[in-house]
CSV table of C-alpha atoms in Angstrom, one decimal:
chain,number,residue,atom,x,y,z
A,24,UNK,CA,106.2,133.3,131.9
A,25,UNK,CA,107.9,137.0,131.9
A,26,UNK,CA,109.0,139.1,128.8
A,27,UNK,CA,111.6,141.4,128.7
A,28,UNK,CA,113.1,144.0,126.2
A,29,UNK,CA,116.4,145.6,126.5
A,30,UNK,CA,116.8,148.6,124.2
A,31,UNK,CA,115.9,147.1,121.1
A,32,UNK,CA,118.5,144.3,121.5
A,33,UNK,CA,115.9,141.8,121.2
A,34,UNK,CA,113.4,139.8,123.3
A,35,UNK,CA,113.6,136.8,125.2
A,36,UNK,CA,111.5,135.1,127.8
A,37,UNK,CA,112.0,133.7,131.1
A,38,UNK,CA,109.8,130.8,131.4
A,39,UNK,CA,108.4,130.5,135.6
A,40,UNK,CA,107.7,127.1,136.3
A,41,UNK,CA,104.6,126.2,138.2
A,42,UNK,CA,105.1,125.5,141.5
A,43,UNK,CA,108.8,126.6,142.5
A,44,UNK,CA,108.7,130.0,140.6
A,45,UNK,CA,111.3,132.5,140.3
A,46,UNK,CA,110.1,136.2,141.3
A,47,UNK,CA,111.8,139.5,141.0
A,48,UNK,CA,112.6,141.3,144.6
A,49,UNK,CA,113.9,144.6,143.8
A,50,UNK,CA,115.5,146.5,140.9
A,51,UNK,CA,118.0,149.0,141.2
A,52,UNK,CA,116.8,152.5,139.7
A,53,UNK,CA,120.3,153.5,138.3
A,54,UNK,CA,121.8,150.0,137.4
A,55,UNK,CA,118.9,147.8,136.8
A,56,UNK,CA,120.6,145.3,138.7
A,57,UNK,CA,117.7,142.6,139.8
A,58,UNK,CA,118.0,140.4,142.8
A,59,UNK,CA,116.4,137.1,142.4
A,60,UNK,CA,115.1,134.5,144.8
A,61,UNK,CA,114.3,131.1,144.4
A,62,UNK,CA,113.1,127.7,146.4
A,63,UNK,CA,114.4,125.1,144.3
A,64,UNK,CA,114.3,127.4,141.1
A,65,UNK,CA,113.8,125.9,137.8
A,66,UNK,CA,115.5,128.5,135.5
A,67,UNK,CA,114.4,128.3,131.8
A,68,UNK,CA,115.9,131.5,129.5
A,69,UNK,CA,115.4,131.3,125.9
A,70,UNK,CA,115.7,134.1,123.2
A,71,UNK,CA,112.8,134.2,121.1
A,72,UNK,CA,113.7,137.5,118.6
A,73,UNK,CA,114.1,136.1,115.2
A,74,UNK,CA,118.1,137.0,114.7
A,75,UNK,CA,120.7,137.2,117.4
A,76,UNK,CA,123.3,140.0,117.1
A,77,UNK,CA,126.7,138.5,116.6
A,78,UNK,CA,128.3,140.6,119.6
A,79,UNK,CA,128.8,139.0,122.8
A,80,UNK,CA,127.3,142.0,124.5
A,81,UNK,CA,123.7,141.3,124.3
A,82,UNK,CA,121.3,142.2,126.9
A,83,UNK,CA,120.0,138.3,127.2
A,84,UNK,CA,123.7,137.2,128.2
A,85,UNK,CA,123.9,140.1,131.0
A,86,UNK,CA,120.3,139.2,132.0
A,87,UNK,CA,121.4,135.3,132.7
A,88,UNK,CA,125.0,136.7,134.4
A,89,UNK,CA,122.5,138.4,137.2
A,90,UNK,CA,120.2,135.5,137.3
A,91,UNK,CA,122.6,133.2,138.7
A,92,UNK,CA,125.1,136.1,140.4
A,93,UNK,CA,122.0,137.5,142.5
A,94,UNK,CA,120.5,133.8,142.9
A,95,UNK,CA,120.1,133.3,146.8
A,96,UNK,CA,121.4,130.3,148.6
A,97,UNK,CA,118.8,128.1,147.7
A,98,UNK,CA,119.1,125.1,145.1
A,99,UNK,CA,118.7,125.7,141.4
A,100,UNK,CA,116.9,121.9,140.4
A,101,UNK,CA,117.1,122.8,136.6
A,102,UNK,CA,118.5,125.1,134.4
A,103,UNK,CA,118.2,125.4,130.8
A,104,UNK,CA,119.9,128.2,128.4
A,105,UNK,CA,119.4,128.6,124.9
A,106,UNK,CA,120.6,131.8,122.9
A,107,UNK,CA,122.1,132.4,119.2
A,108,UNK,CA,124.5,134.9,120.2
A,109,UNK,CA,127.9,134.2,120.5
A,110,UNK,CA,129.4,133.3,123.9
A,111,UNK,CA,132.8,133.4,125.3
A,112,UNK,CA,133.7,129.5,126.9
A,113,UNK,CA,134.6,131.6,130.3
A,114,UNK,CA,131.1,133.4,130.4
A,115,UNK,CA,129.6,129.7,130.3
A,116,UNK,CA,131.8,127.9,132.8
A,117,UNK,CA,131.0,130.2,135.3
A,118,UNK,CA,127.1,129.8,134.7
A,119,UNK,CA,127.8,126.2,134.9
A,120,UNK,CA,130.1,126.3,138.3
A,121,UNK,CA,127.3,128.5,139.9
A,122,UNK,CA,124.4,126.0,138.8
A,123,UNK,CA,126.9,123.2,140.4
A,124,UNK,CA,127.3,125.6,143.6
A,125,UNK,CA,123.4,125.3,143.8
A,126,UNK,CA,123.1,121.5,143.3
A,127,UNK,CA,121.8,121.1,139.8
A,128,UNK,CA,119.9,118.3,138.8
A,129,UNK,CA,118.8,119.4,135.2
A,130,UNK,CA,121.3,121.3,133.0
A,131,UNK,CA,120.4,121.8,129.6
A,132,UNK,CA,122.6,124.2,127.4
A,133,UNK,CA,121.8,125.2,123.6
A,134,UNK,CA,124.6,128.1,122.9
A,135,UNK,CA,127.1,128.9,120.3
A,136,UNK,CA,130.5,129.3,121.6
A,137,UNK,CA,133.1,131.9,120.1
A,138,UNK,CA,135.9,129.4,120.4
A,139,UNK,CA,136.2,125.5,121.1
A,140,UNK,CA,134.9,125.2,124.8
A,141,UNK,CA,136.6,123.6,127.5
A,142,UNK,CA,133.8,122.7,129.7
A,143,UNK,CA,134.7,123.4,133.4
A,144,UNK,CA,136.1,120.0,135.6
A,145,UNK,CA,133.6,120.4,138.0
A,146,UNK,CA,130.9,119.3,135.2
A,147,UNK,CA,132.2,116.0,135.2
A,148,UNK,CA,132.2,115.3,138.4
A,149,UNK,CA,128.7,117.1,139.8
A,150,UNK,CA,127.3,114.4,141.9
A,151,UNK,CA,123.6,116.0,141.9
A,152,UNK,CA,123.6,115.9,138.1
A,153,UNK,CA,120.9,113.7,136.9
A,154,UNK,CA,119.8,115.2,133.6
A,155,UNK,CA,122.4,116.7,131.1
A,156,UNK,CA,121.6,118.0,127.5
A,157,UNK,CA,124.0,119.3,125.7
A,158,UNK,CA,123.7,121.1,121.9
A,159,UNK,CA,127.2,122.6,120.7
A,160,UNK,CA,128.9,122.8,117.1
A,161,UNK,CA,132.0,121.7,118.6
A,162,UNK,CA,134.7,119.1,120.0
A,163,UNK,CA,133.6,117.7,122.9
A,164,UNK,CA,136.4,117.4,125.6
A,165,UNK,CA,136.5,115.2,128.2
A,166,UNK,CA,138.6,115.2,131.3
A,167,UNK,CA,140.8,112.3,133.0
A,168,UNK,CA,138.6,112.5,135.9
A,169,UNK,CA,135.0,112.2,134.5
A,170,UNK,CA,132.3,110.4,136.7
A,171,UNK,CA,128.6,111.4,136.5
A,172,UNK,CA,127.7,109.2,139.9
A,173,UNK,CA,123.8,110.4,139.4
A,174,UNK,CA,123.3,111.1,135.6
A,175,UNK,CA,120.3,109.4,134.3
A,176,UNK,CA,119.8,111.1,131.0
A,177,UNK,CA,122.8,112.2,128.8
A,178,UNK,CA,121.8,114.3,125.2
A,179,UNK,CA,124.5,115.1,123.0
A,180,UNK,CA,123.5,117.3,120.3
A,181,UNK,CA,126.2,118.6,117.6
A,182,UNK,CA,129.0,117.2,119.2
A,183,UNK,CA,131.8,115.8,117.5
A,184,UNK,CA,133.7,113.2,119.7
A,185,UNK,CA,137.4,113.7,119.6
A,186,UNK,CA,138.8,110.4,120.0
A,187,UNK,CA,138.0,106.8,120.7
A,188,UNK,CA,139.4,106.8,124.1
A,189,UNK,CA,137.8,110.0,125.6
A,190,UNK,CA,134.2,108.8,124.3
A,191,UNK,CA,134.6,105.4,125.8
A,192,UNK,CA,135.4,107.2,128.9
A,193,UNK,CA,132.5,108.9,128.8
A,194,UNK,CA,130.0,106.6,128.5
A,195,UNK,CA,132.2,104.4,131.0
A,196,UNK,CA,131.5,106.8,133.5
A,197,UNK,CA,127.7,107.0,134.0
A,198,UNK,CA,127.3,103.9,136.0
A,199,UNK,CA,123.5,105.5,136.6
A,200,UNK,CA,122.6,106.3,133.0
A,201,UNK,CA,119.2,105.0,131.9
A,202,UNK,CA,118.4,107.3,128.6
A,203,UNK,CA,121.1,108.1,126.2
A,204,UNK,CA,120.7,110.2,122.9
A,205,UNK,CA,123.7,110.9,119.9
A,206,UNK,CA,122.0,113.5,118.0
A,207,UNK,CA,123.5,114.6,114.8
A,208,UNK,CA,126.9,114.0,116.2
A,209,UNK,CA,130.3,114.1,114.6
A,210,UNK,CA,132.0,110.6,114.1
A,211,UNK,CA,135.0,111.0,112.3
A,212,UNK,CA,137.7,110.7,114.9
A,213,UNK,CA,136.2,107.3,115.8
A,214,UNK,CA,137.2,104.1,114.7
A,215,UNK,CA,135.6,102.3,117.5
A,216,UNK,CA,132.6,103.4,119.9
A,217,UNK,CA,131.5,101.0,122.5
A,218,UNK,CA,128.5,101.8,124.6
A,219,UNK,CA,127.9,99.0,127.6
A,220,UNK,CA,125.7,100.2,129.9
A,221,UNK,CA,123.9,97.5,132.0
A,222,UNK,CA,121.4,100.2,133.7
A,223,UNK,CA,120.6,101.6,130.2
A,224,UNK,CA,116.9,101.8,129.0
A,225,UNK,CA,116.4,103.9,126.2
A,226,UNK,CA,119.1,104.7,123.0
A,227,UNK,CA,118.7,107.3,120.5
A,228,UNK,CA,121.2,107.2,117.6
A,229,UNK,CA,120.1,110.1,115.2
A,230,UNK,CA,122.7,110.9,112.3
A,231,UNK,CA,120.6,112.1,109.6
A,232,UNK,CA,121.8,115.3,109.4
A,233,UNK,CA,125.0,115.4,111.2
A,234,UNK,CA,127.7,117.9,111.1
A,235,UNK,CA,130.4,115.5,109.9
A,236,UNK,CA,130.3,114.0,106.2
A,237,UNK,CA,127.9,110.9,105.6
A,238,UNK,CA,131.0,108.6,105.6
A,239,UNK,CA,132.3,109.4,109.3
A,240,UNK,CA,129.5,107.1,110.5
A,241,UNK,CA,130.1,104.3,108.4
A,242,UNK,CA,133.8,103.8,109.3
A,243,UNK,CA,133.0,103.6,112.7
A,244,UNK,CA,132.3,100.0,114.6
A,245,UNK,CA,129.5,100.5,116.7
A,246,UNK,CA,129.1,98.2,119.8
A,247,UNK,CA,126.0,98.2,121.9
A,248,UNK,CA,126.1,95.9,125.1
A,249,UNK,CA,122.9,96.7,126.9
A,250,UNK,CA,120.8,93.9,128.7
A,251,UNK,CA,118.4,96.2,130.4
A,252,UNK,CA,117.5,98.4,127.1
A,253,UNK,CA,113.8,98.9,126.6
A,254,UNK,CA,113.9,101.2,123.4
A,255,UNK,CA,116.0,101.3,120.5
A,256,UNK,CA,115.4,104.3,118.0
A,257,UNK,CA,118.0,104.2,115.4
A,258,UNK,CA,118.6,106.7,112.6
A,259,UNK,CA,121.2,106.8,110.0
A,260,UNK,CA,123.0,105.9,107.3
A,261,UNK,CA,123.7,102.2,107.3
A,262,UNK,CA,127.1,101.2,109.2
A,263,UNK,CA,129.4,98.5,107.6
A,264,UNK,CA,129.8,97.2,111.3
A,265,UNK,CA,127.3,97.7,113.7
A,266,UNK,CA,127.5,95.1,116.4
A,267,UNK,CA,124.1,94.4,118.9
A,268,UNK,CA,124.9,92.3,122.1
A,269,UNK,CA,122.5,90.8,124.8
A,270,UNK,CA,119.5,93.0,124.2
A,271,UNK,CA,117.1,90.4,125.5
A,272,UNK,CA,114.7,93.1,127.4
A,273,UNK,CA,114.0,95.3,124.4
A,274,UNK,CA,110.4,95.8,123.2
A,275,UNK,CA,110.3,98.4,121.1
A,276,UNK,CA,112.8,99.5,118.0
A,277,UNK,CA,112.6,102.0,115.5
A,278,UNK,CA,114.6,101.9,112.3
A,279,UNK,CA,115.2,104.5,109.4
A,280,UNK,CA,118.7,103.2,107.6
A,281,UNK,CA,119.8,104.4,104.4
A,282,UNK,CA,122.6,104.7,101.6
A,283,UNK,CA,123.6,104.3,98.3
A,284,UNK,CA,120.5,102.6,96.6
A,285,UNK,CA,122.5,100.9,94.1
A,286,UNK,CA,124.0,98.7,96.6
A,287,UNK,CA,122.1,95.8,98.3
A,288,UNK,CA,121.1,96.3,101.9
A,289,UNK,CA,119.7,92.9,102.3
A,290,UNK,CA,122.0,91.2,104.1
A,291,UNK,CA,122.6,94.3,106.4
A,292,UNK,CA,119.3,95.0,107.4
A,293,UNK,CA,118.5,91.7,108.1
A,294,UNK,CA,121.5,91.6,110.5
A,295,UNK,CA,120.4,94.4,112.4
A,296,UNK,CA,117.0,93.0,113.0
A,297,UNK,CA,118.6,89.7,114.3
A,298,UNK,CA,120.5,91.6,116.8
A,299,UNK,CA,116.8,92.9,118.2
A,300,UNK,CA,115.8,89.5,118.3
A,301,UNK,CA,113.5,89.6,121.5
A,302,UNK,CA,111.7,92.9,120.0
A,303,UNK,CA,108.0,93.2,120.2
A,304,UNK,CA,107.4,96.1,118.4
A,305,UNK,CA,109.0,97.5,115.3
A,306,UNK,CA,108.7,100.8,113.0
A,307,UNK,CA,110.7,100.9,110.4
A,308,UNK,CA,110.9,102.9,107.1
A,309,UNK,CA,110.4,102.5,103.4
A,310,UNK,CA,113.8,103.7,102.9
A,311,UNK,CA,115.3,101.1,105.1
A,312,UNK,CA,113.6,98.2,102.5
A,313,UNK,CA,115.0,100.1,99.3
A,314,UNK,CA,117.9,98.5,99.2
A,315,UNK,CA,116.7,94.9,98.9
A,316,UNK,CA,117.3,93.0,95.9
A,317,UNK,CA,115.3,92.3,93.8
A,318,UNK,CA,115.3,88.5,94.1
A,319,UNK,CA,112.0,86.7,95.4
A,320,UNK,CA,112.1,86.9,98.9
A,321,UNK,CA,112.5,83.1,99.7
A,322,UNK,CA,116.0,83.5,97.8
A,323,UNK,CA,117.2,86.7,99.6
A,324,UNK,CA,120.8,86.6,100.6
A,325,UNK,CA,120.7,86.5,104.2
A,326,UNK,CA,120.3,83.4,105.7
A,327,UNK,CA,117.1,82.6,107.9
A,328,UNK,CA,114.7,85.2,109.0
A,329,UNK,CA,115.6,86.8,112.4
A,330,UNK,CA,114.6,85.2,115.4
A,331,UNK,CA,112.3,87.8,116.5
A,332,UNK,CA,109.8,87.5,113.9
A,333,UNK,CA,109.6,83.5,115.1
A,334,UNK,CA,109.1,84.4,118.9
A,335,UNK,CA,108.2,87.9,119.9
A,336,UNK,CA,107.0,90.3,117.2
A,337,UNK,CA,103.7,91.4,117.8
A,338,UNK,CA,103.6,94.9,116.1
A,339,UNK,CA,105.1,96.3,112.9
A,340,UNK,CA,104.6,100.0,111.6
A,341,UNK,CA,105.9,100.7,108.2
A,342,UNK,CA,106.2,104.7,107.7
A,343,UNK,CA,105.9,105.9,103.9
A,344,UNK,CA,104.3,103.3,102.1
A,345,UNK,CA,104.0,103.4,98.5
A,346,UNK,CA,103.1,100.2,97.4
A,347,UNK,CA,106.2,99.6,95.5
A,348,UNK,CA,107.3,96.2,94.5
A,349,UNK,CA,110.1,96.0,96.9
A,350,UNK,CA,107.9,97.2,99.9
A,351,UNK,CA,105.3,94.2,99.0
A,352,UNK,CA,108.3,91.9,98.8
A,353,UNK,CA,108.9,92.5,102.1
A,354,UNK,CA,105.3,92.7,103.7
A,355,UNK,CA,104.8,88.9,101.9
A,356,UNK,CA,108.3,87.6,103.4
A,357,UNK,CA,107.1,89.1,106.9
A,358,UNK,CA,103.8,88.0,106.9
A,359,UNK,CA,105.1,84.1,106.0
A,360,UNK,CA,107.4,84.1,108.9
A,361,UNK,CA,105.8,86.1,111.8
A,362,UNK,CA,104.6,83.6,113.9
A,363,UNK,CA,102.9,85.4,116.7
A,364,UNK,CA,102.6,89.2,114.6
A,365,UNK,CA,99.3,90.9,115.8
A,366,UNK,CA,99.2,93.8,114.1
A,367,UNK,CA,100.4,95.1,110.7
A,368,UNK,CA,100.3,99.0,110.4
A,369,UNK,CA,100.8,100.6,107.0
A,370,UNK,CA,101.4,104.6,106.8
A,371,UNK,CA,100.9,106.3,103.6
A,372,UNK,CA,101.7,109.6,102.7
A,373,UNK,CA,98.8,111.9,103.8
A,374,UNK,CA,96.2,113.2,101.4
A,375,UNK,CA,96.4,116.6,100.7
A,376,UNK,CA,94.1,118.7,102.3
A,377,UNK,CA,93.7,121.3,99.4
A,378,UNK,CA,93.1,118.0,97.0
A,379,UNK,CA,89.7,118.2,95.2
A,380,UNK,CA,86.6,116.1,96.6
A,381,UNK,CA,87.3,113.9,93.0
A,382,UNK,CA,90.7,113.3,93.9
A,383,UNK,CA,90.0,112.6,97.7
A,384,UNK,CA,87.6,109.6,96.5
A,385,UNK,CA,89.8,108.6,94.2
A,386,UNK,CA,92.8,108.3,96.5
A,387,UNK,CA,90.3,106.5,99.1
A,388,UNK,CA,89.2,104.0,96.8
A,389,UNK,CA,93.1,103.3,96.0
A,390,UNK,CA,93.8,102.6,99.4
A,391,UNK,CA,90.7,100.4,100.0
A,392,UNK,CA,91.4,98.3,96.9
A,393,UNK,CA,95.7,98.5,98.1
A,394,UNK,CA,94.3,97.2,101.7
A,395,UNK,CA,91.8,94.1,100.0
A,396,UNK,CA,95.3,93.2,98.3
A,397,UNK,CA,96.9,92.9,101.5
A,398,UNK,CA,94.5,91.3,103.6
A,399,UNK,CA,94.5,88.6,100.6
A,400,UNK,CA,98.1,88.2,101.4
A,401,UNK,CA,99.0,84.4,103.5
A,402,UNK,CA,99.8,85.0,106.5
A,403,UNK,CA,101.5,82.7,109.3
A,404,UNK,CA,99.8,84.7,112.2
A,405,UNK,CA,96.2,84.2,111.5
A,406,UNK,CA,94.8,86.5,113.7
A,407,UNK,CA,97.3,89.5,112.6
A,408,UNK,CA,95.1,92.3,111.3
A,409,UNK,CA,96.6,94.9,109.0
A,410,UNK,CA,96.0,98.4,108.9
A,411,UNK,CA,96.3,101.2,106.4
A,412,UNK,CA,96.2,104.7,106.7
A,413,UNK,CA,96.8,108.1,104.8
A,414,UNK,CA,98.6,109.8,107.7
A,415,UNK,CA,102.1,110.5,109.2
A,416,UNK,CA,103.1,108.3,111.4
A,417,UNK,CA,104.1,110.2,114.7
A,418,UNK,CA,107.1,107.6,115.8
A,419,UNK,CA,109.0,109.6,113.0
C-alpha cells in the first residue's frame, strides 16, 4: 500500500494487490509525471481524505489520469476508483475506455458526476468484463447496442432506472450473469421490471434507503424468473405486486419487508413465502412480521401455509426478536407447520456492554425464562432445536 500527498489537497491510497503489483518506474523532476508498468494489474485507487474539494482539479483525478495514460501494453485485470470529487463524464469515459483497451475484467466505479453521465458504448459491449460495480446517483442510460457476453456479476447502487424498456434490455443482455445486486436504486420511472436470467444464482434487492420516494418501488410490478437461483436477499418496502416464478433451486432467502404498521401484511408476507417454495434456510426480521393481524394464527387470512414449511425448510433465523405477542404467534404457527425444521434461531438485541452486572444477570435470567417458554411450545418436527441469543445477526 502506498500513500501519496499532493499540496494539501488531501491524501489518497493506491492499494497494491499481492502478486500483480503496480510499480513506479520513473518520475520526471519537472512535471512529476510518473510512468507505470504492470503485468495483469489490479488497480485500486481510493481517496482517504475526510472531505473532498468540490473542484475537479484535485490531485487524485490527475493521478488517475496518469496511472491509466502511462500504463504500458499489459492487461488491467481490475480497476476500482472511488472519489468524492466532482468529475466530468468525459473524464470518466476516458478512464473506462482505457481500461477496456487493456482487457479489463473487473470494473468498480464509485464517483460523483458533475452532470448526467452518458457512459461510453464500448462499456456495454465489452467482451472481457466479468464484474461491473457501478455507484452513481444518476439515471442509467443504456444504449440500444448492449451485450455483456461475459458478465458474471452486476452491482448497481444509487442508480435510477430510466424506463421499462431500457431496464429490461439491460437485464436481457447479460446471458452469463450469476450475481445481481440492486442497492438503493430509484424505481420511480418503472411500471414493470422483469428479471429473467436462467444463469442467475444470487439476487440482492435492497431498497431500504433508496434515493427515490418509498412509493416508487411499491408501484412497480416485479417479476423474477430464475430457475437456478440459490440465494435471494430482499430488503425493501412490501411491493403491491412482487411475483416469483420457478425458484426451484433456491436454498437460502433473507427477507426484510416493512410498511405502514396500520396495514395488515399477512397475505403479502405469506404470498412472498409461498413464492420461495423450496427454500431450506430462511432469515426474516421482526419488522416483517409486525404487520400480521391479531387473529389467532389458525385463522390468519392467508389460506394454507407456504409449501416450504411442509417440505424443505430446515433452518430459520429471526432477527431482532423482542418477545412481542405477534412474534410468538408467528413462532407457534411456524412450529406447527414446519415438518422438517431442524433449527430455529432467535436473535435478540445485544446486551449493552456498559450495563451493570446486576442488570446483565437480570437480562440473562429473562433470556433463560423465554428460552424455557419457547422449548415448551408444541412442534411438528420433534427434532427441532430452538436457540436464543443476545447478539446482532451477521446476515443483516
